[in-house]
C-alpha positions as protocol buffer text, in pm:
chain_id: "A"
residue {
  index: 1
  type: MET
  ca { x: -17007 y: 15555 z: -8115 }
}
residue {
  index: 2
  type: PRO
  ca { x: -16921 y: 15485 z: -7780 }
}
residue {
  index: 3
  type: CYS
  ca { x: -16560 y: 15397 z: -7636 }
}
residue {
  index: 4
  type: THR
  ca { x: -16489 y: 15026 z: -7625 }
}
residue {
  index: 5
  type: VAL
  ca { x: -16259 y: 14795 z: -7469 }
}
residue {
  index: 6
  type: THR
  ca { x: -16126 y: 14635 z: -7739 }
}
residue {
  index: 7
  type: VAL
  ca { x: -15949 y: 14318 z: -7761 }
}
residue {
  index: 8
  type: GLY
  ca { x: -15734 y: 14116 z: -8032 }
}
residue {
  index: 9
  type: LEU
  ca { x: -15845 y: 13786 z: -8103 }
}
residue {
  index: 10
  type: ASP
  ca { x: -15706 y: 13496 z: -8275 }
}
residue {
  index: 11
  type: GLY
  ca { x: -15832 y: 13190 z: -8115 }
}
residue {
  index: 12
  type: SER
  ca { x: -15516 y: 13117 z: -7857 }
}
residue {
  index: 13
  type: SER
  ca { x: -15579 y: 13067 z: -7537 }
}
residue {
  index: 14
  type: GLU
  ca { x: -15346 y: 13366 z: -7520 }
}
residue {
  index: 15
  type: SER
  ca { x: -15626 y: 13597 z: -7648 }
}
residue {
  index: 16
  type: ARG
  ca { x: -15902 y: 13391 z: -7523 }
}
residue {
  index: 17
  type: ALA
  ca { x: -15748 y: 13490 z: -7149 }
}
residue {
  index: 18
  type: ALA
  ca { x: -15698 y: 13836 z: -7285 }
}
residue {
  index: 19
  type: ALA
  ca { x: -16053 y: 13884 z: -7363 }
}
residue {
  index: 20
  type: ASP
  ca { x: -16176 y: 13742 z: -7033 }
}
residue {
  index: 21
  type: TRP
  ca { x: -15972 y: 14013 z: -6873 }
}
residue {
  index: 22
  type: ALA
  ca { x: -16107 y: 14257 z: -7121 }
}
residue {
  index: 23
  type: ALA
  ca { x: -16455 y: 14188 z: -7044 }
}
residue {
  index: 24
  type: ARG
  ca { x: -16407 y: 14228 z: -6666 }
}
residue {
  index: 25
  type: GLU
  ca { x: -16247 y: 14521 z: -6773 }
}
residue {
  index: 26
  type: ALA
  ca { x: -16516 y: 14636 z: -6981 }
}
residue {
  index: 27
  type: LYS
  ca { x: -16794 y: 14545 z: -6683 }
}
residue {
  index: 28
  type: LEU
  ca { x: -16600 y: 14794 z: -6459 }
}
residue {
  index: 29
  type: ARG
  ca { x: -16574 y: 15065 z: -6694 }
}
residue {
  index: 30
  type: GLY
  ca { x: -16914 y: 15034 z: -6804 }
}
residue {
  index: 31
  type: LEU
  ca { x: -16853 y: 15018 z: -7143 }
}
residue {
  index: 32
  type: PRO
  ca { x: -16885 y: 14773 z: -7478 }
}
residue {
  index: 33
  type: LEU
  ca { x: -16630 y: 14462 z: -7545 }
}
residue {
  index: 34
  type: LYS
  ca { x: -16523 y: 14459 z: -7858 }
}
residue {
  index: 35
  type: LEU
  ca { x: -16345 y: 14151 z: -8040 }
}
residue {
  index: 36
  type: VAL
  ca { x: -16110 y: 14252 z: -8316 }
}
residue {
  index: 37
  type: ASN
  ca { x: -16023 y: 13972 z: -8520 }
}
residue {
  index: 38
  type: VAL
  ca { x: -15752 y: 14002 z: -8789 }
}
residue {
  index: 39
  type: TRP
  ca { x: -15707 y: 13740 z: -9100 }
}
residue {
  index: 40
  type: GLU
  ca { x: -15392 y: 13812 z: -9254 }
}
residue {
  index: 41
  type: PRO
  ca { x: -15419 y: 13731 z: -9618 }
}
residue {
  index: 42
  type: VAL
  ca { x: -15072 y: 13776 z: -9772 }
}
residue {
  index: 43
  type: PRO
  ca { x: -14962 y: 13422 z: -9713 }
}
residue {
  index: 44
  type: GLU
  ca { x: -14623 y: 13369 z: -9468 }
}
residue {
  index: 45
  type: PRO
  ca { x: -14435 y: 13134 z: -9299 }
}
residue {
  index: 46
  type: ILE
  ca { x: -14687 y: 13032 z: -9038 }
}
residue {
  index: 47
  type: ALA
  ca { x: -14402 y: 13053 z: -8803 }
}
residue {
  index: 48
  type: GLN
  ca { x: -14361 y: 13388 z: -8851 }
}
residue {
  index: 49
  type: ALA
  ca { x: -14711 y: 13523 z: -8703 }
}
residue {
  index: 50
  type: PRO
  ca { x: -14629 y: 13511 z: -8348 }
}
residue {
  index: 51
  type: LEU
  ca { x: -14978 y: 13599 z: -8188 }
}
residue {
  index: 52
  type: LEU
  ca { x: -15097 y: 13232 z: -8321 }
}
residue {
  index: 53
  type: GLY
  ca { x: -15076 y: 13010 z: -8077 }
}
residue {
  index: 54
  type: PRO
  ca { x: -15068 y: 12631 z: -8134 }
}
residue {
  index: 55
  type: GLU
  ca { x: -15477 y: 12549 z: -8191 }
}
residue {
  index: 56
  type: THR
  ca { x: -15487 y: 12799 z: -8415 }
}
residue {
  index: 57
  type: HIS
  ca { x: -15138 y: 12748 z: -8621 }
}
residue {
  index: 58
  type: GLN
  ca { x: -15285 y: 12351 z: -8655 }
}
residue {
  index: 59
  type: HIS
  ca { x: -15612 y: 12480 z: -8772 }
}
residue {
  index: 60
  type: TRP
  ca { x: -15550 y: 12688 z: -9013 }
}
residue {
  index: 61
  type: SER
  ca { x: -15253 y: 12409 z: -9159 }
}
residue {
  index: 62
  type: GLU
  ca { x: -15508 y: 12147 z: -9146 }
}
residue {
  index: 63
  type: ARG
  ca { x: -15749 y: 12409 z: -9428 }
}
residue {
  index: 64
  type: SER
  ca { x: -15486 y: 12518 z: -9592 }
}
residue {
  index: 65
  type: GLU
  ca { x: -15376 y: 12155 z: -9663 }
}
residue {
  index: 66
  type: MET
  ca { x: -15706 y: 12024 z: -9731 }
}
residue {
  index: 67
  type: GLY
  ca { x: -15760 y: 12347 z: -10023 }
}
residue {
  index: 68
  type: VAL
  ca { x: -16022 y: 12502 z: -9785 }
}
residue {
  index: 69
  type: PRO
  ca { x: -16064 y: 12885 z: -9864 }
}
residue {
  index: 70
  type: PRO
  ca { x: -15919 y: 13048 z: -9516 }
}
residue {
  index: 71
  type: ALA
  ca { x: -16264 y: 13272 z: -9503 }
}
residue {
  index: 72
  type: GLU
  ca { x: -16483 y: 13006 z: -9482 }
}
residue {
  index: 73
  type: GLY
  ca { x: -16514 y: 12951 z: -9115 }
}
residue {
  index: 74
  type: TRP
  ca { x: -16333 y: 13225 z: -9021 }
}
residue {
  index: 75
  type: GLY
  ca { x: -16628 y: 13443 z: -8807 }
}
residue {
  index: 76
  type: SER
  ca { x: -16609 y: 13083 z: -8590 }
}
residue {
  index: 77
  type: ILE
  ca { x: -16329 y: 13204 z: -8393 }
}
residue {
  index: 78
  type: PRO
  ca { x: -16496 y: 13540 z: -8277 }
}
residue {
  index: 79
  type: ARG
  ca { x: -16833 y: 13438 z: -8271 }
}
residue {
  index: 80
  type: GLU
  ca { x: -16800 y: 13115 z: -8055 }
}
residue {
  index: 81
  type: ALA
  ca { x: -16567 y: 13347 z: -7824 }
}
residue {
  index: 82
  type: ALA
  ca { x: -16849 y: 13609 z: -7774 }
}
residue {
  index: 83
  type: GLU
  ca { x: -17091 y: 13359 z: -7689 }
}
residue {
  index: 84
  type: GLU
  ca { x: -16876 y: 13213 z: -7376 }
}
residue {
  index: 85
  type: LEU
  ca { x: -16809 y: 13609 z: -7304 }
}
residue {
  index: 86
  type: ARG
  ca { x: -17120 y: 13674 z: -7351 }
}
residue {
  index: 87
  type: ALA
  ca { x: -17238 y: 13375 z: -7101 }
}
residue {
  index: 88
  type: ALA
  ca { x: -16969 y: 13436 z: -6830 }
}
residue {
  index: 89
  type: HIS
  ca { x: -17027 y: 13827 z: -6837 }
}
residue {
  index: 90
  type: PRO
  ca { x: -17393 y: 13897 z: -6932 }
}
residue {
  index: 91
  type: GLU
  ca { x: -17392 y: 14239 z: -6795 }
}
residue {
  index: 92
  type: VAL
  ca { x: -17103 y: 14332 z: -7093 }
}
residue {
  index: 93
  type: ASP
  ca { x: -17241 y: 14384 z: -7467 }
}
residue {
  index: 94
  type: VAL
  ca { x: -16994 y: 14188 z: -7677 }
}
residue {
  index: 95
  type: LEU
  ca { x: -16951 y: 14348 z: -8030 }
}
residue {
  index: 96
  type: ILE
  ca { x: -16783 y: 14148 z: -8314 }
}
residue {
  index: 97
  type: GLU
  ca { x: -16530 y: 14351 z: -8566 }
}
residue {
  index: 98
  type: GLN
  ca { x: -16356 y: 14120 z: -8837 }
}
residue {
  index: 99
  type: VAL
  ca { x: -16074 y: 14290 z: -9063 }
}
residue {
  index: 100
  type: THR
  ca { x: -15859 y: 14213 z: -9315 }
}
residue {
  index: 101
  type: GLY
  ca { x: -15483 y: 14284 z: -9299 }
}
residue {
  index: 102
  type: ARG
  ca { x: -15153 y: 14284 z: -9122 }
}
residue {
  index: 103
  type: PRO
  ca { x: -15241 y: 14245 z: -8753 }
}
residue {
  index: 104
  type: ALA
  ca { x: -14979 y: 14505 z: -8635 }
}
residue {
  index: 105
  type: GLU
  ca { x: -15139 y: 14778 z: -8840 }
}
residue {
  index: 106
  type: VAL
  ca { x: -15520 y: 14674 z: -8756 }
}
residue {
  index: 107
  type: LEU
  ca { x: -15517 y: 14635 z: -8389 }
}
residue {
  index: 108
  type: ALA
  ca { x: -15306 y: 14964 z: -8363 }
}
residue {
  index: 109
  type: ASP
  ca { x: -15615 y: 15148 z: -8575 }
}
residue {
  index: 110
  type: ALA
  ca { x: -15818 y: 14971 z: -8341 }
}
residue {
  index: 111
  type: ALA
  ca { x: -15727 y: 15144 z: -8052 }
}
residue {
  index: 112
  type: THR
  ca { x: -15760 y: 15459 z: -8161 }
}
residue {
  index: 113
  type: ASP
  ca { x: -16119 y: 15448 z: -8127 }
}
residue {
  index: 114
  type: ALA
  ca { x: -16127 y: 15222 z: -7802 }
}
residue {
  index: 115
  type: GLU
  ca { x: -16076 y: 15284 z: -7398 }
}
residue {
  index: 116
  type: LEU
  ca { x: -15781 y: 15063 z: -7408 }
}
residue {
  index: 117
  type: LEU
  ca { x: -15672 y: 14739 z: -7612 }
}
residue {
  index: 118
  type: VAL
  ca { x: -15589 y: 14426 z: -7472 }
}
residue {
  index: 119
  type: LEU
  ca { x: -15372 y: 14161 z: -7651 }
}
residue {
  index: 120
  type: GLY
  ca { x: -15270 y: 13812 z: -7515 }
}
residue {
  index: 121
  type: SER
  ca { x: -14907 y: 13752 z: -7467 }
}
residue {
  index: 122
  type: ARG
  ca { x: -14784 y: 13353 z: -7414 }
}
residue {
  index: 123
  type: GLY
  ca { x: -14612 y: 13328 z: -7024 }
}
residue {
  index: 124
  type: LEU
  ca { x: -14254 y: 13180 z: -7041 }
}
residue {
  index: 125
  type: SER
  ca { x: -14215 y: 12792 z: -6918 }
}
residue {
  index: 126
  type: GLY
  ca { x: -14120 y: 12806 z: -6602 }
}
residue {
  index: 127
  type: VAL
  ca { x: -13987 y: 13153 z: -6537 }
}
residue {
  index: 128
  type: GLY
  ca { x: -14174 y: 13456 z: -6439 }
}
residue {
  index: 129
  type: GLY
  ca { x: -14280 y: 13688 z: -6745 }
}
residue {
  index: 130
  type: PHE
  ca { x: -14430 y: 13751 z: -7059 }
}
residue {
  index: 131
  type: MET
  ca { x: -14292 y: 13632 z: -7432 }
}
residue {
  index: 132
  type: VAL
  ca { x: -14397 y: 13921 z: -7613 }
}
residue {
  index: 133
  type: GLY
  ca { x: -14422 y: 13845 z: -7986 }
}
residue {
  index: 134
  type: SER
  ca { x: -14307 y: 14084 z: -8310 }
}
residue {
  index: 135
  type: VAL
  ca { x: -14671 y: 14172 z: -8349 }
}
residue {
  index: 136
  type: GLY
  ca { x: -14766 y: 14250 z: -7970 }
}
residue {
  index: 137
  type: LEU
  ca { x: -14439 y: 14470 z: -7931 }
}
residue {
  index: 138
  type: ALA
  ca { x: -14570 y: 14638 z: -8281 }
}
residue {
  index: 139
  type: VAL
  ca { x: -14900 y: 14769 z: -8158 }
}
residue {
  index: 140
  type: VAL
  ca { x: -14760 y: 14860 z: -7822 }
}
residue {
  index: 141
  type: ALA
  ca { x: -14474 y: 15044 z: -7942 }
}
residue {
  index: 142
  type: HIS
  ca { x: -14734 y: 15251 z: -8216 }
}
residue {
  index: 143
  type: ALA
  ca { x: -15091 y: 15256 z: -8079 }
}
residue {
  index: 144
  type: GLU
  ca { x: -15201 y: 15578 z: -7946 }
}
residue {
  index: 145
  type: ARG
  ca { x: -15401 y: 15443 z: -7670 }
}
residue {
  index: 146
  type: PRO
  ca { x: -15326 y: 15220 z: -7366 }
}
residue {
  index: 147
  type: VAL
  ca { x: -15274 y: 14843 z: -7411 }
}
residue {
  index: 148
  type: VAL
  ca { x: -15271 y: 14621 z: -7170 }
}
residue {
  index: 149
  type: LEU
  ca { x: -15051 y: 14275 z: -7214 }
}
residue {
  index: 150
  type: VAL
  ca { x: -15228 y: 14001 z: -7041 }
}
residue {
  index: 151
  type: ARG
  ca { x: -15138 y: 13627 z: -7011 }
}
residue {
  index: 152
  type: ALA
  ca { x: -15311 y: 13296 z: -7025 }
}
residue {
  index: 153
  type: GLU
  ca { x: -15517 y: 13193 z: -6762 }
}
residue {
  index: 154
  type: GLY
  ca { x: -15302 y: 12961 z: -6542 }
}
residue {
  index: 155
  type: ASP
  ca { x: -14975 y: 13123 z: -6611 }
}
residue {
  index: 156
  type: THR
  ca { x: -15013 y: 13370 z: -6341 }
}
residue {
  index: 157
  type: SER
  ca { x: -15239 y: 13431 z: -6086 }
}
residue {
  index: 158
  type: GLY
  ca { x: -15236 y: 13819 z: -6181 }
}
residue {
  index: 159
  type: THR
  ca { x: -15461 y: 13690 z: -6448 }
}
residue {
  index: 160
  type: ASP
  ca { x: -15714 y: 13473 z: -6247 }
}
residue {
  index: 161
  type: SER
  ca { x: -16121 y: 13551 z: -6217 }
}
residue {
  index: 162
  type: ASP
  ca { x: -16050 y: 13500 z: -5884 }
}
residue {
  index: 163
  type: VAL
  ca { x: -15763 y: 13733 z: -5772 }
}
residue {
  index: 164
  type: PRO
  ca { x: -15824 y: 13878 z: -5436 }
}
residue {
  index: 165
  type: PRO
  ca { x: -15915 y: 14261 z: -5508 }
}
residue {
  index: 166
  type: SER
  ca { x: -15720 y: 14447 z: -5265 }
}
residue {
  index: 167
  type: ARG
  ca { x: -15431 y: 14309 z: -5468 }
}
residue {
  index: 168
  type: PRO
  ca { x: -15251 y: 14682 z: -5599 }
}
residue {
  index: 169
  type: VAL
  ca { x: -15203 y: 14833 z: -5910 }
}
residue {
  index: 170
  type: VAL
  ca { x: -14848 y: 14916 z: -5915 }
}
residue {
  index: 171
  type: LEU
  ca { x: -14735 y: 15276 z: -6156 }
}
residue {
  index: 172
  type: GLY
  ca { x: -14413 y: 15293 z: -6229 }
}
residue {
  index: 173
  type: LEU
  ca { x: -14324 y: 15713 z: -6268 }
}
residue {
  index: 174
  type: ASP
  ca { x: -14030 y: 15904 z: -6356 }
}
residue {
  index: 175
  type: THR
  ca { x: -14049 y: 16214 z: -6145 }
}
residue {
  index: 176
  type: ARG
  ca { x: -13811 y: 16412 z: -6387 }
}
residue {
  index: 177
  type: ALA
  ca { x: -14131 y: 16415 z: -6604 }
}
residue {
  index: 178
  type: PRO
  ca { x: -14414 y: 16321 z: -6468 }
}
residue {
  index: 179
  type: ASP
  ca { x: -14787 y: 16275 z: -6707 }
}
residue {
  index: 180
  type: ASP
  ca { x: -15088 y: 16332 z: -6623 }
}
residue {
  index: 181
  type: THR
  ca { x: -15199 y: 16093 z: -6886 }
}
residue {
  index: 182
  type: LEU
  ca { x: -15028 y: 15803 z: -6691 }
}
residue {
  index: 183
  type: ILE
  ca { x: -15045 y: 15899 z: -6345 }
}
residue {
  index: 184
  type: GLY
  ca { x: -15460 y: 15934 z: -6435 }
}
residue {
  index: 185
  type: PHE
  ca { x: -15508 y: 15596 z: -6530 }
}
residue {
  index: 186
  type: ALA
  ca { x: -15319 y: 15450 z: -6289 }
}
residue {
  index: 187
  type: PHE
  ca { x: -15533 y: 15617 z: -6027 }
}
residue {
  index: 188
  type: GLU
  ca { x: -15874 y: 15544 z: -6216 }
}
residue {
  index: 189
  type: ALA
  ca { x: -15747 y: 15184 z: -6225 }
}
residue {
  index: 190
  type: ALA
  ca { x: -15695 y: 15162 z: -5891 }
}
residue {
  index: 191
  type: PHE
  ca { x: -16041 y: 15328 z: -5834 }
}
residue {
  index: 192
  type: LEU
  ca { x: -16266 y: 15135 z: -6027 }
}
residue {
  index: 193
  type: ARG
  ca { x: -16093 y: 14811 z: -5878 }
}
residue {
  index: 194
  type: GLY
  ca { x: -16150 y: 14963 z: -5513 }
}
residue {
  index: 195
  type: THR
  ca { x: -15787 y: 14896 z: -5429 }
}
residue {
  index: 196
  type: SER
  ca { x: -15478 y: 15089 z: -5335 }
}
residue {
  index: 197
  type: LEU
  ca { x: -15244 y: 15214 z: -5573 }
}
residue {
  index: 198
  type: ARG
  ca { x: -14836 y: 15190 z: -5496 }
}
residue {
  index: 199
  type: VAL
  ca { x: -14637 y: 15420 z: -5705 }
}
residue {
  index: 200
  type: VAL
  ca { x: -14268 y: 15324 z: -5784 }
}
residue {
  index: 201
  type: HIS
  ca { x: -14011 y: 15588 z: -5831 }
}
residue {
  index: 202
  type: GLY
  ca { x: -13631 y: 15389 z: -5911 }
}
residue {
  index: 203
  type: TRP
  ca { x: -13345 y: 15665 z: -5887 }
}
residue {
  index: 204
  type: ASP
  ca { x: -12972 y: 15619 z: -5958 }
}
residue {
  index: 205
  type: ALA
  ca { x: -12761 y: 15567 z: -5679 }
}
residue {
  index: 206
  type: PRO
  ca { x: -12483 y: 15786 z: -5604 }
}
residue {
  index: 207
  type: PRO
  ca { x: -12145 y: 15740 z: -5864 }
}
residue {
  index: 208
  type: TYR
  ca { x: -11933 y: 15576 z: -5576 }
}
residue {
  index: 209
  type: ILE
  ca { x: -12107 y: 15273 z: -5503 }
}
residue {
  index: 210
  type: VAL
  ca { x: -12033 y: 15228 z: -5890 }
}
residue {
  index: 211
  type: HIS
  ca { x: -11629 y: 15288 z: -5836 }
}
residue {
  index: 212
  type: GLY
  ca { x: -11639 y: 15092 z: -5480 }
}
residue {
  index: 213
  type: MET
  ca { x: -11580 y: 15402 z: -5256 }
}
residue {
  index: 214
  type: ALA
  ca { x: -11631 y: 15421 z: -4961 }
}
residue {
  index: 215
  type: PRO
  ca { x: -12054 y: 15540 z: -4884 }
}
residue {
  index: 216
  type: ASP
  ca { x: -12125 y: 15879 z: -4807 }
}
residue {
  index: 217
  type: PHE
  ca { x: -12415 y: 15790 z: -4596 }
}
residue {
  index: 218
  type: GLU
  ca { x: -12527 y: 16172 z: -4528 }
}
residue {
  index: 219
  type: LEU
  ca { x: -12517 y: 16204 z: -4905 }
}
residue {
  index: 220
  type: ASN
  ca { x: -12703 y: 15899 z: -4972 }
}
residue {
  index: 221
  type: ALA
  ca { x: -12946 y: 15992 z: -4711 }
}
residue {
  index: 222
  type: GLN
  ca { x: -12938 y: 16333 z: -4871 }
}
residue {
  index: 223
  type: ILE
  ca { x: -13038 y: 16181 z: -5211 }
}
residue {
  index: 224
  type: ALA
  ca { x: -13286 y: 15965 z: -5084 }
}
residue {
  index: 225
  type: ALA
  ca { x: -13533 y: 16208 z: -4938 }
}
residue {
  index: 226
  type: GLU
  ca { x: -13443 y: 16442 z: -5230 }
}
residue {
  index: 227
  type: GLN
  ca { x: -13583 y: 16199 z: -5448 }
}
residue {
  index: 228
  type: GLY
  ca { x: -13890 y: 16131 z: -5214 }
}
residue {
  index: 229
  type: ALA
  ca { x: -14011 y: 16449 z: -5181 }
}
residue {
  index: 230
  type: ALA
  ca { x: -14051 y: 16457 z: -5580 }
}
residue {
  index: 231
  type: LEU
  ca { x: -14241 y: 16155 z: -5573 }
}
residue {
  index: 232
  type: THR
  ca { x: -14472 y: 16341 z: -5303 }
}
residue {
  index: 233
  type: GLU
  ca { x: -14546 y: 16675 z: -5485 }
}
residue {
  index: 234
  type: ALA
  ca { x: -14593 y: 16479 z: -5838 }
}
residue {
  index: 235
  type: LEU
  ca { x: -14857 y: 16264 z: -5688 }
}
residue {
  index: 236
  type: ARG
  ca { x: -14999 y: 16551 z: -5500 }
}
residue {
  index: 237
  type: PRO
  ca { x: -15294 y: 16713 z: -5697 }
}
residue {
  index: 238
  type: TRP
  ca { x: -15405 y: 16367 z: -5765 }
}
residue {
  index: 239
  type: LYS
  ca { x: -15426 y: 16240 z: -5366 }
}
residue {
  index: 240
  type: ARG
  ca { x: -15663 y: 16592 z: -5398 }
}
residue {
  index: 241
  type: LYS
  ca { x: -15868 y: 16429 z: -5646 }
}
residue {
  index: 242
  type: PHE
  ca { x: -15895 y: 16108 z: -5494 }
}
residue {
  index: 243
  type: PRO
  ca { x: -15883 y: 16147 z: -5141 }
}
residue {
  index: 244
  type: ASP
  ca { x: -16051 y: 15820 z: -5062 }
}
residue {
  index: 245
  type: LEU
  ca { x: -15743 y: 15599 z: -5224 }
}
residue {
  index: 246
  type: GLN
  ca { x: -15507 y: 15500 z: -5038 }
}
residue {
  index: 247
  type: ILE
  ca { x: -15184 y: 15592 z: -5189 }
}
residue {
  index: 248
  type: VAL
  ca { x: -14832 y: 15344 z: -5059 }
}
residue {
  index: 249
  type: GLU
  ca { x: -14529 y: 15592 z: -5218 }
}
residue {
  index: 250
  type: ASP
  ca { x: -14204 y: 15346 z: -5273 }
}
residue {
  index: 251
  type: SER
  ca { x: -13839 y: 15574 z: -5398 }
}
residue {
  index: 252
  type: LEU
  ca { x: -13604 y: 15315 z: -5414 }
}
residue {
  index: 253
  type: SER
  ca { x: -13231 y: 15371 z: -5507 }
}
residue {
  index: 254
  type: GLY
  ca { x: -13182 y: 15128 z: -5822 }
}
residue {
  index: 255
  type: LYS
  ca { x: -13354 y: 15038 z: -6140 }
}
residue {
  index: 256
  type: ALA
  ca { x: -13690 y: 15105 z: -6170 }
}
residue {
  index: 257
  type: ALA
  ca { x: -13749 y: 14797 z: -6417 }
}
residue {
  index: 258
  type: ASP
  ca { x: -13658 y: 14536 z: -6147 }
}
residue {
  index: 259
  type: HIS
  ca { x: -13819 y: 14710 z: -5847 }
}
residue {
  index: 260
  type: LEU
  ca { x: -14142 y: 14713 z: -6100 }
}
residue {
  index: 261
  type: VAL
  ca { x: -14053 y: 14355 z: -6177 }
}
residue {
  index: 262
  type: ASP
  ca { x: -14042 y: 14286 z: -5811 }
}
residue {
  index: 263
  type: ALA
  ca { x: -14360 y: 14505 z: -5753 }
}
residue {
  index: 264
  type: SER
  ca { x: -14543 y: 14298 z: -6001 }
}
residue {
  index: 265
  type: SER
  ca { x: -14588 y: 13941 z: -5813 }
}
residue {
  index: 266
  type: GLU
  ca { x: -14850 y: 14121 z: -5579 }
}
residue {
  index: 267
  type: ALA
  ca { x: -14979 y: 14373 z: -5822 }
}
residue {
  index: 268
  type: SER
  ca { x: -15356 y: 14286 z: -6035 }
}
residue {
  index: 269
  type: LEU
  ca { x: -15225 y: 14549 z: -6285 }
}
residue {
  index: 270
  type: VAL
  ca { x: -14874 y: 14724 z: -6362 }
}
residue {
  index: 271
  type: VAL
  ca { x: -14891 y: 15080 z: -6516 }
}
residue {
  index: 272
  type: VAL
  ca { x: -14593 y: 15238 z: -6733 }
}
residue {
  index: 273
  type: GLY
  ca { x: -14527 y: 15487 z: -6991 }
}
residue {
  index: 274
  type: ARG
  ca { x: -14431 y: 15531 z: -7323 }
}
residue {
  index: 275
  type: ARG
  ca { x: -14348 y: 15873 z: -7479 }
}
residue {
  index: 276
  type: ILE
  ca { x: -14495 y: 15895 z: -7810 }
}
residue {
  index: 277
  type: ARG
  ca { x: -14229 y: 15997 z: -8040 }
}
residue {
  index: 278
  type: ARG
  ca { x: -14344 y: 16123 z: -8393 }
}
residue {
  index: 279
  type: ALA
  ca { x: -13990 y: 16247 z: -8482 }
}
residue {
  index: 280
  type: ALA
  ca { x: -13766 y: 16076 z: -8781 }
}
residue {
  index: 281
  type: LEU
  ca { x: -13692 y: 15822 z: -8574 }
}
residue {
  index: 282
  type: GLY
  ca { x: -14022 y: 15649 z: -8533 }
}
residue {
  index: 283
  type: ALA
  ca { x: -14185 y: 15487 z: -8269 }
}
residue {
  index: 284
  type: HIS
  ca { x: -13989 y: 15282 z: -7970 }
}
residue {
  index: 285
  type: ILE
  ca { x: -14044 y: 15127 z: -7644 }
}
residue {
  index: 286
  type: GLY
  ca { x: -13839 y: 15276 z: -7364 }
}
residue {
  index: 287
  type: PRO
  ca { x: -13602 y: 15076 z: -7188 }
}
residue {
  index: 288
  type: VAL
  ca { x: -13813 y: 15059 z: -6864 }
}
residue {
  index: 289
  type: THR
  ca { x: -14114 y: 14948 z: -7007 }
}
residue {
  index: 290
  type: HIS
  ca { x: -13939 y: 14683 z: -7297 }
}
residue {
  index: 291
  type: ALA
  ca { x: -13777 y: 14520 z: -6974 }
}
residue {
  index: 292
  type: VAL
  ca { x: -14135 y: 14490 z: -6771 }
}
residue {
  index: 293
  type: LEU
  ca { x: -14293 y: 14407 z: -7061 }
}
residue {
  index: 294
  type: HIS
  ca { x: -14088 y: 14074 z: -7073 }
}
residue {
  index: 295
  type: HIS
  ca { x: -14076 y: 13988 z: -6714 }
}
residue {
  index: 296
  type: ALA
  ca { x: -14401 y: 14134 z: -6546 }
}
residue {
  index: 297
  type: THR
  ca { x: -14592 y: 13869 z: -6367 }
}
residue {
  index: 298
  type: ALA
  ca { x: -14904 y: 14081 z: -6338 }
}
residue {
  index: 299
  type: PRO
  ca { x: -15092 y: 14204 z: -6650 }
}
residue {
  index: 300
  type: VAL
  ca { x: -14892 y: 14520 z: -6791 }
}
residue {
  index: 301
  type: ALA
  ca { x: -15098 y: 14854 z: -6904 }
}
residue {
  index: 302
  type: VAL
  ca { x: -14830 y: 15055 z: -7132 }
}
residue {
  index: 303
  type: VAL
  ca { x: -14974 y: 15394 z: -7153 }
}
residue {
  index: 304
  type: PRO
  ca { x: -14891 y: 15610 z: -7419 }
}
residue {
  index: 305
  type: HIS
  ca { x: -14796 y: 15999 z: -7359 }
}
residue {
  index: 306
  type: ASP
  ca { x: -14625 y: 16334 z: -7481 }
}
C-alpha cells in the first residue's frame, strides 16, 4: 500500500485549511491524500475537544439536543471535503478513512503509515502564531513520523495557495547533534518546492554578556567563527546530494526559537526536530520546538528523530 499524505479532518475551518495544504503537498510528492475523520464516542464536555471549531461544536451540540445518534451524518464531513478537494486538485487521489477512538491516539497511529501527517491549528487573534490544543500537542509528542501544523486560511500568508514559491524553507538545526532525518526532510521539502533552504542555528552568547562585563570582541568573533564552521560542516554532505539547491546558512548568537520565529514570517515552511524518547519519562516536545509551534507564522513541520 503506497504511503500517503494524511490529514486529520473534523470539519472545522482549521482542519479544512490543513486539508488544502496537505492536498498541495500530496501533489508535490506524487502521493495520495488520506482524510482521517475521528469520532470519539465517549461523552466528554465539548469544550475539552480542542480540535473542534465553533461550527463543528454547534453542529454536534444541536444534533445531541435533538437526540440524533452521532453516527448519522458522520460521513458528511469527510465526504464533502473530499469532493471539494478533488475539484480543486483533480490530479490528487483523495481517500477517506473514518475511525472511532480518542483523536490523539488515532491520529498518532494514522501517522505511522503516512509520509507525513497534517493537522490544523487556530491562529491567535491579532497576534502571529498558533493556538495548539492538547490533541495537537499530544500527536506531535507521540507520532514517529513528521507532523505539520497549518493555520486556517487568511490567518497568515504562509498557508495561502498563492504564496510565492520563492519563499524559502527554514530549518532549525542544532549543530551539536545534527540528525540526517531532520536535515533530509528539510532539503527535500525545499527541493520539491523549487525554492531555497535557510538553515538557522542559534548559539549561546559568552557568559560575560549575561553578567554585564565588558565584551571581549576577539572571543566573540572566535566563537562565531567556530559555530559557523560547525554549521557548514553539518551541511556539507547534503550540499553534495542537492548541488542545485540554494542554501543560506545563518549561525546567530541568541535563542534559536527567537531566530526561527523571526524567520517564519518569510518562510513557506519551518522545519524543526523532536527527539524520540522511549524511556520511562515518555514523549516530550523540546523547548525550541514548543516555542516555534506556538509563535511561528508559517506552517511548521516537526520531524521526530533518534
